[in-house]
Amino acid sequence: MTNKVALVTGSSRGIGRAAAIRLAKAGYDIVINYARSKSKAMETAQEIEKLGRKTLVVKANVGDVEKVKNMFGEIAEVFGRLDVFVNNAASGVLRPVMELEENHWNWTMNINSKALLFCAQEAAKLMEKNDGGKIVSVSSIGSIRYLENYTLVGVSKAALEALTRYLAVELAQKNIVVNAVSGGAIDTEALQHFPNREQLLEDARKNTPAGRMVQIEDMVNTIMFLISEEASMIRGQTIIVDGGRSLLV
Ligand SMILES: NC(=O)c1ccc[n+]([C@@H]2O[C@H](COP(=O)([O-])OP(=O)(O)OC[C@H]3O[C@@H](n4cnc5c(N)ncnc54)[C@H](OP(=O)(O)O)[C@@H]3O)[C@@H](O)[C@H]2O)c1
C-alpha cells in the first residue's frame, strides 16, 4: 500500500498553502504547485516534510495545458497515484468592464476556468487507477453577485462552478466526487491586488451576519469535509462559506 496523495494548485501561499498543510496532517503526501513564488513553495514543502510526509514541488502555470500535462506526468512518475485534487490557484485582471481587453479575458479564464477542465482530465486518469478520488475547487461569491472591478474573475468562477456540475456527473462513473467551495472576502495576499481592498475588508467585518470575517481555516474545514466519506453524496455543489454575507444586499 502506497500513501495517499493530494495535489493542491497554488499552494505556495494563502488558502492553498493552508489546505496543503491540513491534508498533510491528515496523512496525505502532497504535490505543491506554484507559478512564481518558489521560495514560498519551498517553505510550504519544508513545513509538510516536518510532519513526516513526502512532497513534490512543481512550478507550472495551470493556465497552460502543456505545463499541466507535464505536472501530472511528474506526479505519475514520483507518486504513481492521486487521491485528492484541490483546484485552488487563481489569478485575474481587476478592472471595470469598459477597461477590459481580450488578453485580460484570456489570462483570467485560462487560469481560473480552463485549468479545472484539463487538470481534472489528468487527475481522473490517475485517480481511476486507485478506484476513484475527490476534486474540490475554490470559488468566490463574485460568481453569483456583483463585486466592483471583479467582472472577469466573477465570470471565470461562474464557469468553474458550471464545470464542477458537468465533471461531477461524468466523473461519477470513475468514483470521483467533484464539488466546490465558494468564499466571501478573506484577508490573504490576493486582496492586495484589489483597488478597493479597504472597503471590501470593512464590509466583511461590519456586515457578516456570523459576526466576523471568513478565515482561511473556514475554507479549509469545508474542503476537508467535501473530501470526507461523510460528504460522498454531495455532488457538483458549490458550498458557500461567507458567514451569511451574501444573504444580505
Ligand atoms: N482571498 C479571498 O478573499 C478569496 C475569497 C474567495 C475565494 N478565493 C479563492 O481562493 C483561492 C486562493 O486564493 P488566495 O486568497 O489564497 O490567493 P493568494 O494568496 O493570492 O494565492 C494564490 C495562489 O495561486 C497561485 N497561482 C496564481 N496563479 C497561478 C498559476 N497561473 N498557476 C499556478 N498557480 C498560480 C499563487 O502562486 P504564486 O505565488 O507562485 O503565483 C498562490 O499560491 C483562489 O481560487 C481565490 O479565487 C479567495
mmCIF file of C-alpha atoms and ligand atoms in Angstrom:
data_model
loop_
_atom_site.group_PDB
_atom_site.id
_atom_site.type_symbol
_atom_site.label_atom_id
_atom_site.label_comp_id
_atom_site.label_asym_id
_atom_site.label_seq_id
_atom_site.Cartn_x
_atom_site.Cartn_y
_atom_site.Cartn_z
ATOM 1 C CA MET A 1 0.000 0.000 0.000
ATOM 2 C CA THR A 2 1.409 3.374 -1.003
ATOM 3 C CA ASN A 3 0.418 6.515 0.872
ATOM 4 C CA LYS A 4 -2.490 8.632 -0.396
ATOM 5 C CA VAL A 5 -1.503 11.693 -2.427
ATOM 6 C CA ALA A 6 -3.106 15.151 -2.742
ATOM 7 C CA LEU A 7 -2.361 17.906 -5.260
ATOM 8 C CA VAL A 8 -3.171 21.497 -4.288
ATOM 9 C CA THR A 9 -2.675 24.023 -7.081
ATOM 10 C CA GLY A 10 -1.441 27.419 -5.904
ATOM 11 C CA SER A 11 -0.166 26.067 -2.588
ATOM 12 C CA SER A 12 2.790 28.429 -2.157
ATOM 13 C CA ARG A 13 0.581 30.936 -0.312
ATOM 14 C CA GLY A 14 -2.820 31.654 1.218
ATOM 15 C CA ILE A 15 -5.693 29.161 1.210
ATOM 16 C CA GLY A 16 -3.798 26.637 -0.939
ATOM 17 C CA ARG A 17 -0.862 26.548 1.467
ATOM 18 C CA ALA A 18 -3.162 26.053 4.470
ATOM 19 C CA ALA A 19 -5.084 23.288 2.638
ATOM 20 C CA ALA A 20 -1.827 21.519 1.738
ATOM 21 C CA ILE A 21 -0.645 21.578 5.359
ATOM 22 C CA ARG A 22 -4.002 20.332 6.662
ATOM 23 C CA LEU A 23 -4.043 17.497 4.103
ATOM 24 C CA ALA A 24 -0.508 16.553 5.184
ATOM 25 C CA LYS A 25 -1.688 16.465 8.814
ATOM 26 C CA ALA A 26 -4.474 14.143 7.651
ATOM 27 C CA GLY A 27 -1.809 11.795 6.275
ATOM 28 C CA TYR A 28 -1.545 12.676 2.577
ATOM 29 C CA ASP A 29 1.718 13.112 0.708
ATOM 30 C CA ILE A 30 1.461 16.477 -1.032
ATOM 31 C CA VAL A 31 2.086 17.883 -4.506
ATOM 32 C CA ILE A 32 2.728 21.612 -4.081
ATOM 33 C CA ASN A 33 2.152 23.697 -7.188
ATOM 34 C CA TYR A 34 3.077 27.330 -7.756
ATOM 35 C CA ALA A 35 3.645 29.779 -10.613
ATOM 36 C CA ARG A 36 6.094 32.398 -9.315
ATOM 37 C CA SER A 37 6.672 32.138 -5.552
ATOM 38 C CA LYS A 38 9.396 29.475 -5.490
ATOM 39 C CA SER A 39 10.756 30.275 -2.030
ATOM 40 C CA LYS A 40 7.255 30.254 -0.511
ATOM 41 C CA ALA A 41 6.505 26.918 -2.213
ATOM 42 C CA MET A 42 9.723 25.512 -0.748
ATOM 43 C CA GLU A 43 8.739 26.818 2.716
ATOM 44 C CA THR A 44 5.374 25.030 2.427
ATOM 45 C CA ALA A 45 7.230 21.866 1.447
ATOM 46 C CA GLN A 46 9.587 22.145 4.442
ATOM 47 C CA GLU A 47 6.670 22.552 6.823
ATOM 48 C CA ILE A 48 4.979 19.464 5.367
ATOM 49 C CA GLU A 49 8.138 17.385 5.484
ATOM 50 C CA LYS A 50 8.464 18.232 9.200
ATOM 51 C CA LEU A 51 5.123 16.442 9.580
ATOM 52 C CA GLY A 52 6.733 13.314 8.145
ATOM 53 C CA ARG A 53 5.023 13.482 4.758
ATOM 54 C CA LYS A 54 6.593 13.414 1.302
ATOM 55 C CA THR A 55 6.326 16.389 -1.038
ATOM 56 C CA LEU A 56 6.774 17.114 -4.707
ATOM 57 C CA VAL A 57 7.069 20.797 -5.658
ATOM 58 C CA VAL A 58 6.047 21.621 -9.240
ATOM 59 C CA LYS A 59 6.302 25.020 -10.905
ATOM 60 C CA ALA A 60 3.518 25.125 -13.509
ATOM 61 C CA ASN A 61 1.215 27.839 -14.800
ATOM 62 C CA VAL A 62 -2.106 25.972 -14.598
ATOM 63 C CA GLY A 63 -3.465 28.137 -17.421
ATOM 64 C CA ASP A 64 -1.058 26.429 -19.836
ATOM 65 C CA VAL A 65 -2.283 22.945 -20.827
ATOM 66 C CA GLU A 66 1.175 21.698 -21.773
ATOM 67 C CA LYS A 67 2.529 22.698 -18.334
ATOM 68 C CA VAL A 68 -0.460 20.984 -16.721
ATOM 69 C CA LYS A 69 0.250 17.753 -18.605
ATOM 70 C CA ASN A 70 3.918 17.887 -17.601
ATOM 71 C CA MET A 71 2.931 18.427 -13.955
ATOM 72 C CA PHE A 72 0.685 15.346 -13.957
ATOM 73 C CA GLY A 73 3.449 13.400 -15.731
ATOM 74 C CA GLU A 74 5.752 14.235 -12.801
ATOM 75 C CA ILE A 75 3.079 13.213 -10.276
ATOM 76 C CA ALA A 76 2.639 9.872 -12.068
ATOM 77 C CA GLU A 77 6.395 9.314 -12.119
ATOM 78 C CA VAL A 78 7.075 10.268 -8.490
ATOM 79 C CA PHE A 79 3.961 9.012 -6.695
ATOM 80 C CA GLY A 80 2.141 6.883 -9.295
ATOM 81 C CA ARG A 81 -1.226 7.863 -7.847
ATOM 82 C CA LEU A 82 -3.529 10.775 -6.960
ATOM 83 C CA ASP A 83 -6.394 10.696 -4.473
ATOM 84 C CA VAL A 84 -7.327 14.356 -3.929
ATOM 85 C CA PHE A 85 -7.084 17.348 -6.238
ATOM 86 C CA VAL A 86 -7.754 20.811 -4.804
ATOM 87 C CA ASN A 87 -8.168 23.258 -7.685
ATOM 88 C CA ASN A 88 -7.214 26.415 -5.813
ATOM 89 C CA ALA A 89 -4.836 28.502 -7.966
ATOM 90 C CA ALA A 90 -6.356 31.710 -9.284
ATOM 91 C CA SER A 91 -5.377 34.988 -10.854
ATOM 92 C CA GLY A 92 -7.199 37.708 -12.745
ATOM 93 C CA VAL A 93 -7.392 41.242 -14.013
ATOM 94 C CA LEU A 94 -9.439 43.500 -11.739
ATOM 95 C CA ARG A 95 -10.814 46.377 -13.791
ATOM 96 C CA PRO A 96 -14.151 47.968 -14.722
ATOM 97 C CA VAL A 97 -15.971 46.466 -17.728
ATOM 98 C CA MET A 98 -15.000 49.237 -20.156
ATOM 99 C CA GLU A 99 -11.281 48.794 -19.432
ATOM 100 C CA LEU A 100 -11.135 45.062 -20.098
ATOM 101 C CA GLU A 101 -9.111 43.765 -23.050
ATOM 102 C CA GLU A 102 -9.001 40.423 -24.828
ATOM 103 C CA ASN A 103 -5.708 39.367 -23.225
ATOM 104 C CA HIS A 104 -7.186 40.099 -19.762
ATOM 105 C CA TRP A 105 -10.086 37.752 -20.572
ATOM 106 C CA ASN A 106 -7.769 35.008 -21.835
ATOM 107 C CA TRP A 107 -5.390 35.272 -18.859
ATOM 108 C CA THR A 108 -8.176 35.099 -16.282
ATOM 109 C CA MET A 109 -10.280 32.412 -17.954
ATOM 110 C CA ASN A 110 -7.252 30.217 -18.679
ATOM 111 C CA ILE A 111 -6.053 30.164 -15.069
ATOM 112 C CA ASN A 112 -9.406 30.159 -13.276
ATOM 113 C CA SER A 113 -11.650 28.111 -15.583
ATOM 114 C CA LYS A 114 -9.730 26.237 -18.294
ATOM 115 C CA ALA A 115 -7.266 24.853 -15.721
ATOM 116 C CA LEU A 116 -10.028 22.936 -13.947
ATOM 117 C CA LEU A 117 -11.053 21.052 -17.103
ATOM 118 C CA PHE A 118 -7.568 19.988 -18.140
ATOM 119 C CA CYS A 119 -6.316 19.308 -14.609
ATOM 120 C CA ALA A 120 -9.460 17.274 -13.877
ATOM 121 C CA GLN A 121 -8.927 15.166 -17.029
ATOM 122 C CA GLU A 122 -5.379 14.344 -15.971
ATOM 123 C CA ALA A 123 -6.369 13.865 -12.318
ATOM 124 C CA ALA A 124 -9.154 11.448 -13.323
ATOM 125 C CA LYS A 125 -6.705 9.274 -15.287
ATOM 126 C CA LEU A 126 -4.570 8.850 -12.149
ATOM 127 C CA MET A 127 -7.485 8.582 -9.718
ATOM 128 C CA GLU A 128 -9.237 5.798 -11.610
ATOM 129 C CA LYS A 129 -6.168 3.580 -11.177
ATOM 130 C CA ASN A 130 -6.957 3.512 -7.442
ATOM 131 C CA ASP A 131 -10.724 3.270 -7.701
ATOM 132 C CA GLY A 132 -11.565 6.958 -7.510
ATOM 133 C CA GLY A 133 -10.840 10.218 -5.743
ATOM 134 C CA LYS A 134 -12.085 13.696 -4.804
ATOM 135 C CA ILE A 135 -11.875 17.026 -6.600
ATOM 136 C CA VAL A 136 -12.652 20.315 -4.830
ATOM 137 C CA SER A 137 -12.362 23.726 -6.483
ATOM 138 C CA VAL A 138 -12.157 27.074 -4.744
ATOM 139 C CA SER A 139 -14.587 29.696 -5.987
ATOM 140 C CA SER A 140 -15.854 33.068 -4.790
ATOM 141 C CA ILE A 141 -19.108 34.921 -4.253
ATOM 142 C CA GLY A 142 -18.371 37.128 -7.282
ATOM 143 C CA SER A 143 -19.593 34.207 -9.416
ATOM 144 C CA ILE A 144 -23.183 34.939 -8.430
ATOM 145 C CA ARG A 145 -23.260 38.613 -7.419
ATOM 146 C CA TYR A 146 -21.765 41.923 -8.468
ATOM 147 C CA LEU A 147 -18.456 42.976 -6.942
ATOM 148 C CA GLU A 148 -16.701 46.147 -8.116
ATOM 149 C CA ASN A 149 -13.806 45.516 -10.585
ATOM 150 C CA TYR A 150 -14.473 41.773 -10.352
ATOM 151 C CA THR A 151 -16.141 41.117 -13.749
ATOM 152 C CA LEU A 152 -13.535 38.781 -15.217
ATOM 153 C CA VAL A 153 -12.846 36.803 -12.062
ATOM 154 C CA GLY A 154 -16.585 36.569 -11.343
ATOM 155 C CA VAL A 155 -17.284 35.211 -14.835
ATOM 156 C CA SER A 156 -14.357 32.783 -14.611
ATOM 157 C CA LYS A 157 -15.613 31.479 -11.262
ATOM 158 C CA ALA A 158 -19.145 31.072 -12.683
ATOM 159 C CA ALA A 159 -17.628 28.889 -15.429
ATOM 160 C CA LEU A 160 -15.703 26.938 -12.797
ATOM 161 C CA GLU A 161 -18.910 26.265 -10.868
ATOM 162 C CA ALA A 162 -20.755 25.140 -14.026
ATOM 163 C CA LEU A 163 -17.839 22.904 -14.962
ATOM 164 C CA THR A 164 -17.947 21.443 -11.441
ATOM 165 C CA ARG A 165 -21.505 20.217 -12.158
ATOM 166 C CA TYR A 166 -20.544 18.635 -15.508
ATOM 167 C CA LEU A 167 -17.454 16.975 -14.055
ATOM 168 C CA ALA A 168 -19.487 15.675 -11.102
ATOM 169 C CA VAL A 169 -21.819 13.806 -13.466
ATOM 170 C CA GLU A 170 -19.296 12.398 -15.920
ATOM 171 C CA LEU A 171 -16.570 11.506 -13.399
ATOM 172 C CA ALA A 172 -19.044 9.800 -11.036
ATOM 173 C CA GLN A 173 -18.658 6.635 -13.129
ATOM 174 C CA LYS A 174 -14.967 6.639 -12.156
ATOM 175 C CA ASN A 175 -15.952 7.038 -8.468
ATOM 176 C CA ILE A 176 -14.664 10.606 -8.413
ATOM 177 C CA VAL A 177 -16.564 13.129 -6.266
ATOM 178 C CA VAL A 178 -16.460 16.718 -7.577
ATOM 179 C CA ASN A 179 -17.534 19.850 -5.690
ATOM 180 C CA ALA A 180 -16.517 23.448 -4.985
ATOM 181 C CA VAL A 181 -16.229 25.793 -2.001
ATOM 182 C CA SER A 182 -17.048 29.457 -2.508
ATOM 183 C CA GLY A 183 -15.722 32.020 -0.050
ATOM 184 C CA GLY A 184 -16.548 35.553 0.997
ATOM 185 C CA ALA A 185 -13.680 38.048 1.387
ATOM 186 C CA ILE A 186 -10.671 36.544 3.172
ATOM 187 C CA ASP A 187 -7.649 38.634 4.137
ATOM 188 C CA THR A 188 -4.957 36.931 2.027
ATOM 189 C CA GLU A 189 -2.319 38.449 -0.297
ATOM 190 C CA ALA A 190 -4.924 38.161 -3.090
ATOM 191 C CA LEU A 191 -6.795 41.137 -1.644
ATOM 192 C CA GLN A 192 -3.723 43.358 -2.039
ATOM 193 C CA HIS A 193 -4.466 43.485 -5.775
ATOM 194 C CA PHE A 194 -7.931 44.947 -5.206
ATOM 195 C CA PRO A 195 -8.102 48.729 -5.732
ATOM 196 C CA ASN A 196 -10.971 48.719 -3.173
ATOM 197 C CA ARG A 197 -9.308 46.382 -0.616
ATOM 198 C CA GLU A 198 -10.059 48.513 2.484
ATOM 199 C CA GLN A 199 -13.718 48.885 1.516
ATOM 200 C CA LEU A 200 -14.044 45.092 0.985
ATOM 201 C CA LEU A 201 -12.473 44.333 4.363
ATOM 202 C CA GLU A 202 -14.607 46.874 6.169
ATOM 203 C CA ASP A 203 -17.753 45.495 4.563
ATOM 204 C CA ALA A 204 -16.833 41.931 5.533
ATOM 205 C CA ARG A 205 -16.026 42.940 9.124
ATOM 206 C CA LYS A 206 -19.176 45.013 9.615
ATOM 207 C CA ASN A 207 -21.817 43.215 7.552
ATOM 208 C CA THR A 208 -21.206 39.482 8.008
ATOM 209 C CA PRO A 209 -24.173 38.039 9.940
ATOM 210 C CA ALA A 210 -21.886 35.479 11.627
ATOM 211 C CA GLY A 211 -20.129 38.416 13.321
ATOM 212 C CA ARG A 212 -16.632 38.007 11.873
ATOM 213 C CA MET A 213 -14.836 37.746 8.553
ATOM 214 C CA VAL A 214 -14.257 34.399 6.892
ATOM 215 C CA GLN A 215 -10.840 32.987 7.816
ATOM 216 C CA ILE A 216 -8.604 30.740 5.714
ATOM 217 C CA GLU A 217 -9.337 27.860 8.097
ATOM 218 C CA ASP A 218 -13.093 28.142 7.435
ATOM 219 C CA MET A 219 -12.376 27.382 3.763
ATOM 220 C CA VAL A 220 -10.001 24.543 4.621
ATOM 221 C CA ASN A 221 -12.542 22.981 7.021
ATOM 222 C CA THR A 222 -15.079 22.826 4.188
ATOM 223 C CA ILE A 223 -12.563 21.397 1.726
ATOM 224 C CA MET A 224 -11.750 18.662 4.263
ATOM 225 C CA PHE A 225 -15.456 17.915 4.748
ATOM 226 C CA LEU A 226 -16.040 17.649 0.985
ATOM 227 C CA ILE A 227 -13.238 15.088 0.598
ATOM 228 C CA SER A 228 -14.539 13.018 3.523
ATOM 229 C CA GLU A 229 -16.623 9.879 3.067
ATOM 230 C CA GLU A 230 -19.436 11.606 5.017
ATOM 231 C CA ALA A 231 -19.821 14.027 2.089
ATOM 232 C CA SER A 232 -19.777 11.418 -0.671
ATOM 233 C CA MET A 233 -23.413 12.018 -1.686
ATOM 234 C CA ILE A 234 -22.761 15.743 -2.255
ATOM 235 C CA ARG A 235 -22.029 16.058 -5.984
ATOM 236 C CA GLY A 236 -21.435 19.060 -8.226
ATOM 237 C CA GLN A 237 -22.307 21.558 -5.498
ATOM 238 C CA THR A 238 -20.721 24.864 -4.607
ATOM 239 C CA ILE A 239 -20.838 25.311 -0.835
ATOM 240 C CA ILE A 240 -20.868 28.979 0.162
ATOM 241 C CA VAL A 241 -18.679 29.828 3.157
ATOM 242 C CA ASP A 242 -19.325 33.514 3.801
ATOM 243 C CA GLY A 243 -20.829 33.745 7.269
ATOM 244 C CA GLY A 244 -24.135 34.664 5.608
ATOM 245 C CA ARG A 245 -22.831 37.857 3.939
ATOM 246 C CA SER A 246 -24.314 37.064 0.515
ATOM 247 C CA LEU A 247 -27.784 36.664 2.051
ATOM 248 C CA LEU A 248 -27.885 40.433 2.570
ATOM 249 C CA VAL A 249 -27.975 43.178 -0.061
HETATM 250 N N1 LIG B 1 -8.904 35.861 -0.632
HETATM 251 C C1 LIG B 1 -10.201 35.921 -0.856
HETATM 252 O O1 LIG B 1 -10.887 36.862 -0.442
HETATM 253 C C2 LIG B 1 -10.884 34.805 -1.584
HETATM 254 C C3 LIG B 1 -12.274 34.707 -1.478
HETATM 255 C C4 LIG B 1 -12.936 33.668 -2.134
HETATM 256 C C5 LIG B 1 -12.224 32.781 -2.900
HETATM 257 N N2 LIG B 1 -10.877 32.895 -3.007
HETATM 258 C C6 LIG B 1 -10.197 31.928 -3.851
HETATM 259 O O2 LIG B 1 -9.304 31.185 -3.066
HETATM 260 C C7 LIG B 1 -8.246 30.701 -3.893
HETATM 261 C C8 LIG B 1 -6.914 31.034 -3.263
HETATM 262 O O3 LIG B 1 -6.867 32.433 -3.085
HETATM 263 P P1 LIG B 1 -5.918 33.146 -2.020
HETATM 264 O O4 LIG B 1 -6.704 34.266 -1.456
HETATM 265 O O5 LIG B 1 -5.287 32.145 -1.147
HETATM 266 O O6 LIG B 1 -4.864 33.780 -3.048
HETATM 267 P P2 LIG B 1 -3.310 34.099 -2.939
HETATM 268 O O7 LIG B 1 -2.894 34.256 -1.506
HETATM 269 O O8 LIG B 1 -3.093 35.230 -3.880
HETATM 270 O O9 LIG B 1 -2.632 32.768 -3.518
HETATM 271 C C9 LIG B 1 -2.840 32.416 -4.855
HETATM 272 C C10 LIG B 1 -2.067 31.148 -5.141
HETATM 273 O O10 LIG B 1 -2.313 30.780 -6.504
HETATM 274 C C11 LIG B 1 -1.072 30.603 -7.170
HETATM 275 N N3 LIG B 1 -1.198 30.932 -8.588
HETATM 276 C C12 LIG B 1 -1.576 32.098 -9.158
HETATM 277 N N4 LIG B 1 -1.567 31.989 -10.492
HETATM 278 C C13 LIG B 1 -1.164 30.722 -10.776
HETATM 279 C C14 LIG B 1 -0.962 29.996 -11.973
HETATM 280 N N5 LIG B 1 -1.164 30.563 -13.163
HETATM 281 N N6 LIG B 1 -0.549 28.712 -11.889
HETATM 282 C C15 LIG B 1 -0.322 28.129 -10.683
HETATM 283 N N7 LIG B 1 -0.501 28.759 -9.516
HETATM 284 C C16 LIG B 1 -0.915 30.043 -9.566
HETATM 285 C C17 LIG B 1 -0.113 31.505 -6.436
HETATM 286 O O11 LIG B 1 1.196 31.049 -6.663
HETATM 287 P P3 LIG B 1 2.424 32.071 -6.978
HETATM 288 O O12 LIG B 1 2.596 32.878 -5.731
HETATM 289 O O13 LIG B 1 3.566 31.178 -7.248
HETATM 290 O O14 LIG B 1 1.990 32.896 -8.144
HETATM 291 C C18 LIG B 1 -0.581 31.327 -4.987
HETATM 292 O O15 LIG B 1 -0.022 30.157 -4.432
HETATM 293 C C19 LIG B 1 -8.473 31.316 -5.262
HETATM 294 O O16 LIG B 1 -9.132 30.395 -6.091
HETATM 295 C C20 LIG B 1 -9.346 32.512 -4.951
HETATM 296 O O17 LIG B 1 -10.129 32.920 -6.056
HETATM 297 C C21 LIG B 1 -10.184 33.882 -2.361
#
